[in-house]
Coordinates of N, CA and C in Angstrom, one line a residue:
X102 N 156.4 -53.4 109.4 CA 155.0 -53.3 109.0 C 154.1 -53.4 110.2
X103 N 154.8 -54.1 111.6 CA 153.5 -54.3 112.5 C 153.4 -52.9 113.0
X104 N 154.6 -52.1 113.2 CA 154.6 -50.6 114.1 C 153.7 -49.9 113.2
X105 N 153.7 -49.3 111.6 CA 152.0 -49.1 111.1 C 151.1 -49.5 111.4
X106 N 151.1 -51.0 111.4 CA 150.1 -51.6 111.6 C 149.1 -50.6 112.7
X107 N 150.1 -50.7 113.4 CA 149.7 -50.1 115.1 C 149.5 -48.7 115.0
X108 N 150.5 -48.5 114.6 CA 150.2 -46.5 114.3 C 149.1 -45.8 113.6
X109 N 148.8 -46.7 112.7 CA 147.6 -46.5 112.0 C 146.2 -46.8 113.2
X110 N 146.1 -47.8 113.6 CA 145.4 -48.1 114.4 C 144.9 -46.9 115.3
X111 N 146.1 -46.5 116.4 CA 146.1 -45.4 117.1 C 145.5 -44.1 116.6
X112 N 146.3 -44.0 115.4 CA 145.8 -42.6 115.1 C 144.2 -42.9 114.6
X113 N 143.4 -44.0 114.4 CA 141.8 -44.3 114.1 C 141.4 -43.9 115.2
X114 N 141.7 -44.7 116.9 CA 141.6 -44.4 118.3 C 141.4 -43.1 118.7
X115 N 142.8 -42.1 118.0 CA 142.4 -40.9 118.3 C 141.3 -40.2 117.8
X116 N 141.0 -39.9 116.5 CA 140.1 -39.9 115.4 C 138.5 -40.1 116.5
X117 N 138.5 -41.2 116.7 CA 137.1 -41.6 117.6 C 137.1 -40.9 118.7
X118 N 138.6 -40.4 119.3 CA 138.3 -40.4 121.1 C 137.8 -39.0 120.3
X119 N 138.3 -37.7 119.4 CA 137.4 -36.5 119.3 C 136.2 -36.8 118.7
X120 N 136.0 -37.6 118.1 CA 134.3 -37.7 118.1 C 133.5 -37.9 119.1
X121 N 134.2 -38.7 120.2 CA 133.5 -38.3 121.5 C 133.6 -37.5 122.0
X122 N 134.9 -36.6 122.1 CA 134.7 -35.2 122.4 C 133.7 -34.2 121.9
X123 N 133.9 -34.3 121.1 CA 133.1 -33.4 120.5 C 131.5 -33.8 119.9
X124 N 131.0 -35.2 120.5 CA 129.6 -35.5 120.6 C 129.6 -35.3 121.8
X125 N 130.8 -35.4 123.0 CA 129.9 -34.9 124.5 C 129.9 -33.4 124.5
X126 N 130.2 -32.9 123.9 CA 130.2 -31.1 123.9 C 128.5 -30.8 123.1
X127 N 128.7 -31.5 121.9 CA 127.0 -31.5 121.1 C 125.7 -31.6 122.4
X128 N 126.1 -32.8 122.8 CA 125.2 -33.1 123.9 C 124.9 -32.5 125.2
X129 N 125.8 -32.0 125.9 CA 125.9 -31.3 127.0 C 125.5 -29.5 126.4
X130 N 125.9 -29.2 125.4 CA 125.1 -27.9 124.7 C 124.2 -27.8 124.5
X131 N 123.7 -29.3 123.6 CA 122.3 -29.0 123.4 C 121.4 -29.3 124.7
X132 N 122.1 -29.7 125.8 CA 121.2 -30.2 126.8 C 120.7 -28.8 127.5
X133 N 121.9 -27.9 127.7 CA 121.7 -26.6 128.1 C 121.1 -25.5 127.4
X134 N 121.2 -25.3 126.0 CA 120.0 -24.6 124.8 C 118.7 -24.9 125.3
X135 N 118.4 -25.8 125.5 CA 117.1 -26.9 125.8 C 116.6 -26.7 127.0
X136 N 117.3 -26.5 127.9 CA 117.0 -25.6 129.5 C 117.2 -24.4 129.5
X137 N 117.7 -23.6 128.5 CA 118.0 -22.2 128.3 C 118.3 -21.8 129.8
X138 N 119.9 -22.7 129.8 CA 120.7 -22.4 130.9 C 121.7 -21.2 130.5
X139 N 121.3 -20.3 131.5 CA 122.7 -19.0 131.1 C 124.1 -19.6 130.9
X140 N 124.7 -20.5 130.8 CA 126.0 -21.0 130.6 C 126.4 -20.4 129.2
X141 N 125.4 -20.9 128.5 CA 125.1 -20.8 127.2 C 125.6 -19.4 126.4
X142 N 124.6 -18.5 127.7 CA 124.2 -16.9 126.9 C 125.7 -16.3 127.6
X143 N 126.3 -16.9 128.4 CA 127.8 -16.1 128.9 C 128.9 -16.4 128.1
X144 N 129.1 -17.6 127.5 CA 130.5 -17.4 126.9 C 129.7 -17.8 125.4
X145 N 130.9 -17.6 124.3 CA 130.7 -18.1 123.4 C 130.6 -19.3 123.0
X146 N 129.6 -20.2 122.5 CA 129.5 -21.1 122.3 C 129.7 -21.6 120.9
X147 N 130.1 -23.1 120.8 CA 130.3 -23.4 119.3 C 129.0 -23.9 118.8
X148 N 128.7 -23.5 117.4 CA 127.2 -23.8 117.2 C 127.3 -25.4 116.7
X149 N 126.0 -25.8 117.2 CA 125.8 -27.0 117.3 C 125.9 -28.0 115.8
X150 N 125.8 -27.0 114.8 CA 125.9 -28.0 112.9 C 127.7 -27.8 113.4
X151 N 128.3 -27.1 113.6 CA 129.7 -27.0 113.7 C 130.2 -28.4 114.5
X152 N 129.6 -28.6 115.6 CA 130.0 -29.6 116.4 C 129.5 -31.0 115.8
X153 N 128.7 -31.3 115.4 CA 127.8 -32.3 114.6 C 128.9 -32.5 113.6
X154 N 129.3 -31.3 112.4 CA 130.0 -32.0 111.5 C 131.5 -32.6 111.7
X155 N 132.2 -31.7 113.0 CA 133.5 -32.4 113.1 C 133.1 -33.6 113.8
X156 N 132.3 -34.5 114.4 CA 131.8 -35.6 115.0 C 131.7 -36.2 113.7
X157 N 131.6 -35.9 112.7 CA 130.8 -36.7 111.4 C 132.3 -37.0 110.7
X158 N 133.4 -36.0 110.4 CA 134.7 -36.0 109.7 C 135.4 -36.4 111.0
X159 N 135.7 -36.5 111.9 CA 136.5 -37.5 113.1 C 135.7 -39.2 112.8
X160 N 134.4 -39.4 112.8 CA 134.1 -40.3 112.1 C 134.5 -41.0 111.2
X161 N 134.2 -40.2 110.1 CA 135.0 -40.6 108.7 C 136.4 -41.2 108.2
X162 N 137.1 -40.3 108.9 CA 138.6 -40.3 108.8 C 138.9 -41.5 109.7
X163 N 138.3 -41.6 111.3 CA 138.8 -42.7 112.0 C 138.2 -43.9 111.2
X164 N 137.0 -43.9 110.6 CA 136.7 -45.0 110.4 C 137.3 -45.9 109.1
X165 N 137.8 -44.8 107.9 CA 138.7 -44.4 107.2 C 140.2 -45.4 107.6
X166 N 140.7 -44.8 108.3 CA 141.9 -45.7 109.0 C 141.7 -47.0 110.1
X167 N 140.7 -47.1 110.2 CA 140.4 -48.1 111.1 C 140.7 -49.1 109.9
X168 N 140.2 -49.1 109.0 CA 139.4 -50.0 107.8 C 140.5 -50.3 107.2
X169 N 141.6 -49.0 106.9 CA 142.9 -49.7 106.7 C 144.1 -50.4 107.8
X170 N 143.8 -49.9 109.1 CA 144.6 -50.6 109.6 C 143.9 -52.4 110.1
X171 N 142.7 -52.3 109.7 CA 142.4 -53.7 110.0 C 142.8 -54.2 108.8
X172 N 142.8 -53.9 107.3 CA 143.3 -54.7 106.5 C 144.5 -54.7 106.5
X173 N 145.0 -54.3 107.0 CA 146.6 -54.1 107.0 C 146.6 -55.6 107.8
X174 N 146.5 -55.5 109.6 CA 146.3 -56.3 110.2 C 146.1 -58.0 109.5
X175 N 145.2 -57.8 108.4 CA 144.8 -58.9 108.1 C 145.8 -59.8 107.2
X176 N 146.6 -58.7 106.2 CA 147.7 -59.1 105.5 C 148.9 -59.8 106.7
X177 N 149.1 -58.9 107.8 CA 150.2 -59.4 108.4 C 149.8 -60.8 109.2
X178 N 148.6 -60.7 109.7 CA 148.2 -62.3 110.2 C 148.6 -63.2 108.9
X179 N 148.1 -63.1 108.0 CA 148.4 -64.3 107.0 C 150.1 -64.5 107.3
X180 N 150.7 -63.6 107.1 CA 152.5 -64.0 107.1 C 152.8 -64.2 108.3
X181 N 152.3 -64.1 109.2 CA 152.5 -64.1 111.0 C 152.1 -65.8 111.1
X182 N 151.1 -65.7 110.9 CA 149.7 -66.9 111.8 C 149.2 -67.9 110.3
X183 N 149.7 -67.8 108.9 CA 149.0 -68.7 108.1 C 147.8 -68.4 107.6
X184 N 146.5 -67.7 107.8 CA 145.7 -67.0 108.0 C 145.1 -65.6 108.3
X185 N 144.5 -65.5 107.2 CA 143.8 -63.8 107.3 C 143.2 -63.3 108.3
X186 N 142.7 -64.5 109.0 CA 141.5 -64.1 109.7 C 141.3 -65.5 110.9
X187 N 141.7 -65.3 112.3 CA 141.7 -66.8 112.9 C 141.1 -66.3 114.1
X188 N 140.0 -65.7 114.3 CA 138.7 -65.4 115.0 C 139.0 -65.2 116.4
X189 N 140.7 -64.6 116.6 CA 141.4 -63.9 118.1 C 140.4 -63.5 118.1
X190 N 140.2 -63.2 119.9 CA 139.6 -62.2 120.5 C 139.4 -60.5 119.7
X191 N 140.7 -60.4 119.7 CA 141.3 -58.9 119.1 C 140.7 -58.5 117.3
X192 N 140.9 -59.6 116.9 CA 139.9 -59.3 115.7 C 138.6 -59.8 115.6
X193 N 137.9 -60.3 116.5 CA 136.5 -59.8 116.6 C 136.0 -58.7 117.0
X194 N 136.4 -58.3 118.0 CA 136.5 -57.2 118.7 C 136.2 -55.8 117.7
X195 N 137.5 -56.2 117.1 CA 137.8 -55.3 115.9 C 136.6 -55.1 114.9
X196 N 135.9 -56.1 114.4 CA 135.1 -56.5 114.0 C 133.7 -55.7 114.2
X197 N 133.8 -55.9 115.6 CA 132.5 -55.4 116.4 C 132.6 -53.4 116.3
X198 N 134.0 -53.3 116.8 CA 134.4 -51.8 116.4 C 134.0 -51.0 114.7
X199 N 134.1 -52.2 114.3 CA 134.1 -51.7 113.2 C 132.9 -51.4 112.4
X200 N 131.9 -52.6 112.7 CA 130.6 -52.6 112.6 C 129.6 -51.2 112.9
X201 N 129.9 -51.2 114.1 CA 129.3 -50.0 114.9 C 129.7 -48.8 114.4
X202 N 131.1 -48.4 114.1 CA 131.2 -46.9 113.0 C 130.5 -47.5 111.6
X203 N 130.4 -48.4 111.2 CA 129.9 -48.5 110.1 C 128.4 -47.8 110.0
X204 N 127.5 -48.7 110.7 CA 126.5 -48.2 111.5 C 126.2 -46.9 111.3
X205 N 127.1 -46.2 112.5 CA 126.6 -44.7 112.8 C 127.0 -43.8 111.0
X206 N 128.1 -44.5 110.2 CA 128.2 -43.7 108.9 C 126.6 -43.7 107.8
X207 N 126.6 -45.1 107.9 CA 125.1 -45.4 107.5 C 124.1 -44.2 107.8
X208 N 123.7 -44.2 109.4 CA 122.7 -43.6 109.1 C 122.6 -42.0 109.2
X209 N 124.3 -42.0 109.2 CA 124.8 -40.4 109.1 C 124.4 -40.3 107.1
X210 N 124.9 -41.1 106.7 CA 125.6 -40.5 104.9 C 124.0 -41.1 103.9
X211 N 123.6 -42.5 104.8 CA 122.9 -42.9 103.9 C 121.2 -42.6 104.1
X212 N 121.3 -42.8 105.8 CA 119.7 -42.4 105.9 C 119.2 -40.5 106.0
X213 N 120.6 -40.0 106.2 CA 120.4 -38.9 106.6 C 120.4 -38.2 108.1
X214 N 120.6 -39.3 108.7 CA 120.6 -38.3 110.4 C 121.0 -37.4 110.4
X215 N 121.0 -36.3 111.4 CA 122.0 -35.7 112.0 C 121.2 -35.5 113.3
X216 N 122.2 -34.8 113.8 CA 122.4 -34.2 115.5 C 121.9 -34.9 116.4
X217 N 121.3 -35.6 117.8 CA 121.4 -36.2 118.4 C 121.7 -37.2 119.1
X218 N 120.7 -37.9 118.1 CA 120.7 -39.7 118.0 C 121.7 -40.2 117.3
X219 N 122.7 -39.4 116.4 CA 123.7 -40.5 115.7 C 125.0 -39.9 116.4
X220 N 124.6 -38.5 117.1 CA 126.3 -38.0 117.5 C 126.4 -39.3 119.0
X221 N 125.0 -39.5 119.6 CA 124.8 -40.2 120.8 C 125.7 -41.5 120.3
X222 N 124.6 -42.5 119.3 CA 125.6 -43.5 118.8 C 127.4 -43.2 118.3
X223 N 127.6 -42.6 117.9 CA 128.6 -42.2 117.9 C 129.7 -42.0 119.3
X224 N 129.0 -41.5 120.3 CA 130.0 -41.8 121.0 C 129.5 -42.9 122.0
X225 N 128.2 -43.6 122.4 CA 128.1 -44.9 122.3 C 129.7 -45.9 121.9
X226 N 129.4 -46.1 120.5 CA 130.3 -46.3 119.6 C 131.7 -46.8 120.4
X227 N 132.5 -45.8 120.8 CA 133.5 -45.3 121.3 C 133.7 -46.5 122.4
X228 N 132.8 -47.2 122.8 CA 132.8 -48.7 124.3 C 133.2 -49.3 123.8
X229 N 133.5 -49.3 122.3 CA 133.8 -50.8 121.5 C 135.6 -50.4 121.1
X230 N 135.4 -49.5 121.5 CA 136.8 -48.7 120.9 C 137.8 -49.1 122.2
X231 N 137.2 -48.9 123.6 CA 138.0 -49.0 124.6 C 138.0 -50.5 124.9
X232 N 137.1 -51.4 124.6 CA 137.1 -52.6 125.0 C 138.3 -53.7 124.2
X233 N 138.3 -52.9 122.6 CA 139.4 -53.6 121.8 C 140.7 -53.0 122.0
X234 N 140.6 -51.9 122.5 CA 142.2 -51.6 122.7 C 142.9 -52.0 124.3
X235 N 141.8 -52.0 124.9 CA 142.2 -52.1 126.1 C 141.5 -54.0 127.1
X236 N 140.5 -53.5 126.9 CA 139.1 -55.1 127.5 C 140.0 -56.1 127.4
X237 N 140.1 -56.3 125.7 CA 140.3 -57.6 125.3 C 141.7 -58.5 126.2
X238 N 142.3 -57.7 125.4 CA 144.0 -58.2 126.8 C 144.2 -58.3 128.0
X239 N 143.0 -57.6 129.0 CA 142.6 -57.2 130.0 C 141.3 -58.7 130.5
X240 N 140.5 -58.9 129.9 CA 139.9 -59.5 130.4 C 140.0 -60.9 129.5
X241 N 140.3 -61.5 128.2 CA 140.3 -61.9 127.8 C 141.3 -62.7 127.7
X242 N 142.4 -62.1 126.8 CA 143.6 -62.4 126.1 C 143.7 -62.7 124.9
X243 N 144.4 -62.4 124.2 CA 144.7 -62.5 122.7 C 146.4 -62.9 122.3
X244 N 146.4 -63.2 121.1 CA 147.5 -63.5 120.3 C 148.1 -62.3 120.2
X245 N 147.3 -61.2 119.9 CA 148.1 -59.8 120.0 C 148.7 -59.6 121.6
X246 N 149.8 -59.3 121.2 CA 151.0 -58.8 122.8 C 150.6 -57.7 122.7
X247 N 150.7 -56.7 121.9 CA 150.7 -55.5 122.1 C 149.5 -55.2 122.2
X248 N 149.0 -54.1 122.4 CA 147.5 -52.9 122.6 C 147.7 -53.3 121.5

């Protein structure tokens, strides 16, 4: 159950790292539309609702599995550690990760954003992503051995 745990995790990680791909492509395109830089008018470019909405469904889906691999997480702490929830580094962190796609789904689904400001948050977003997979054990330390 912990190697799910983790695989599921990963594959959320991935999920996020193309939303930043594909918010720094939004961004760097629209930065060049906006200077009506010939880069633009030479090759084909992906239109910018196309880039917007795979940032929105990379979102989704990571945030999607994020949400089950932390409850997953949470089941296996109780049988591991006695407790659902024992305020590690690694699951606040988590916490904090989790918050922040919440966030950008919000004002993606509920307030209506689109295109700059939430793809920006969005890959914003993504610091919380590297800090829990990577920071925490790195600067911190946690109960979790593994990433």
């Amino acid at each position: 159950m912990i190697a799910s745990h983790a695989l599921i995790l990963f594959a959320s990680y991935a999920l996020f790292f193309m939303a930043v791909l594909t918010g720094l492509a939004f961004l760097v395109q629209e930065a060049w539309l906006k200077r009506k830089d010939p880069r633009v008018l030479r090759r084909r470019a992906v239109p910018l609702e196309v880039l917007d909405r795979v940032n929105l469904y990379a979102v989704v889906a990571g945030f999607a599995l994020f949400s089950f691999g932390m409850a997953q997480g949470h089941l296996l702490a109780r049988s591991e550690w006695g407790a659902y929830f024992s305020a590690d580094p690694k699951e606040l962190s988590s916490l904090l990760t989790w918050a922040a796609y919440a966030a950008v789904l919000v004002l993606r689904l509920r307030v209506g954003l689109r295109g700059r400001r939430v793809v920006l948050l969005s890959v914003m977003s993504f610091a919380f992503v590297l800090f829990t997979f990577a920071g925490v054990n790195y600067w911190i330390g946690s109960r979790h051995v593994f990433f």
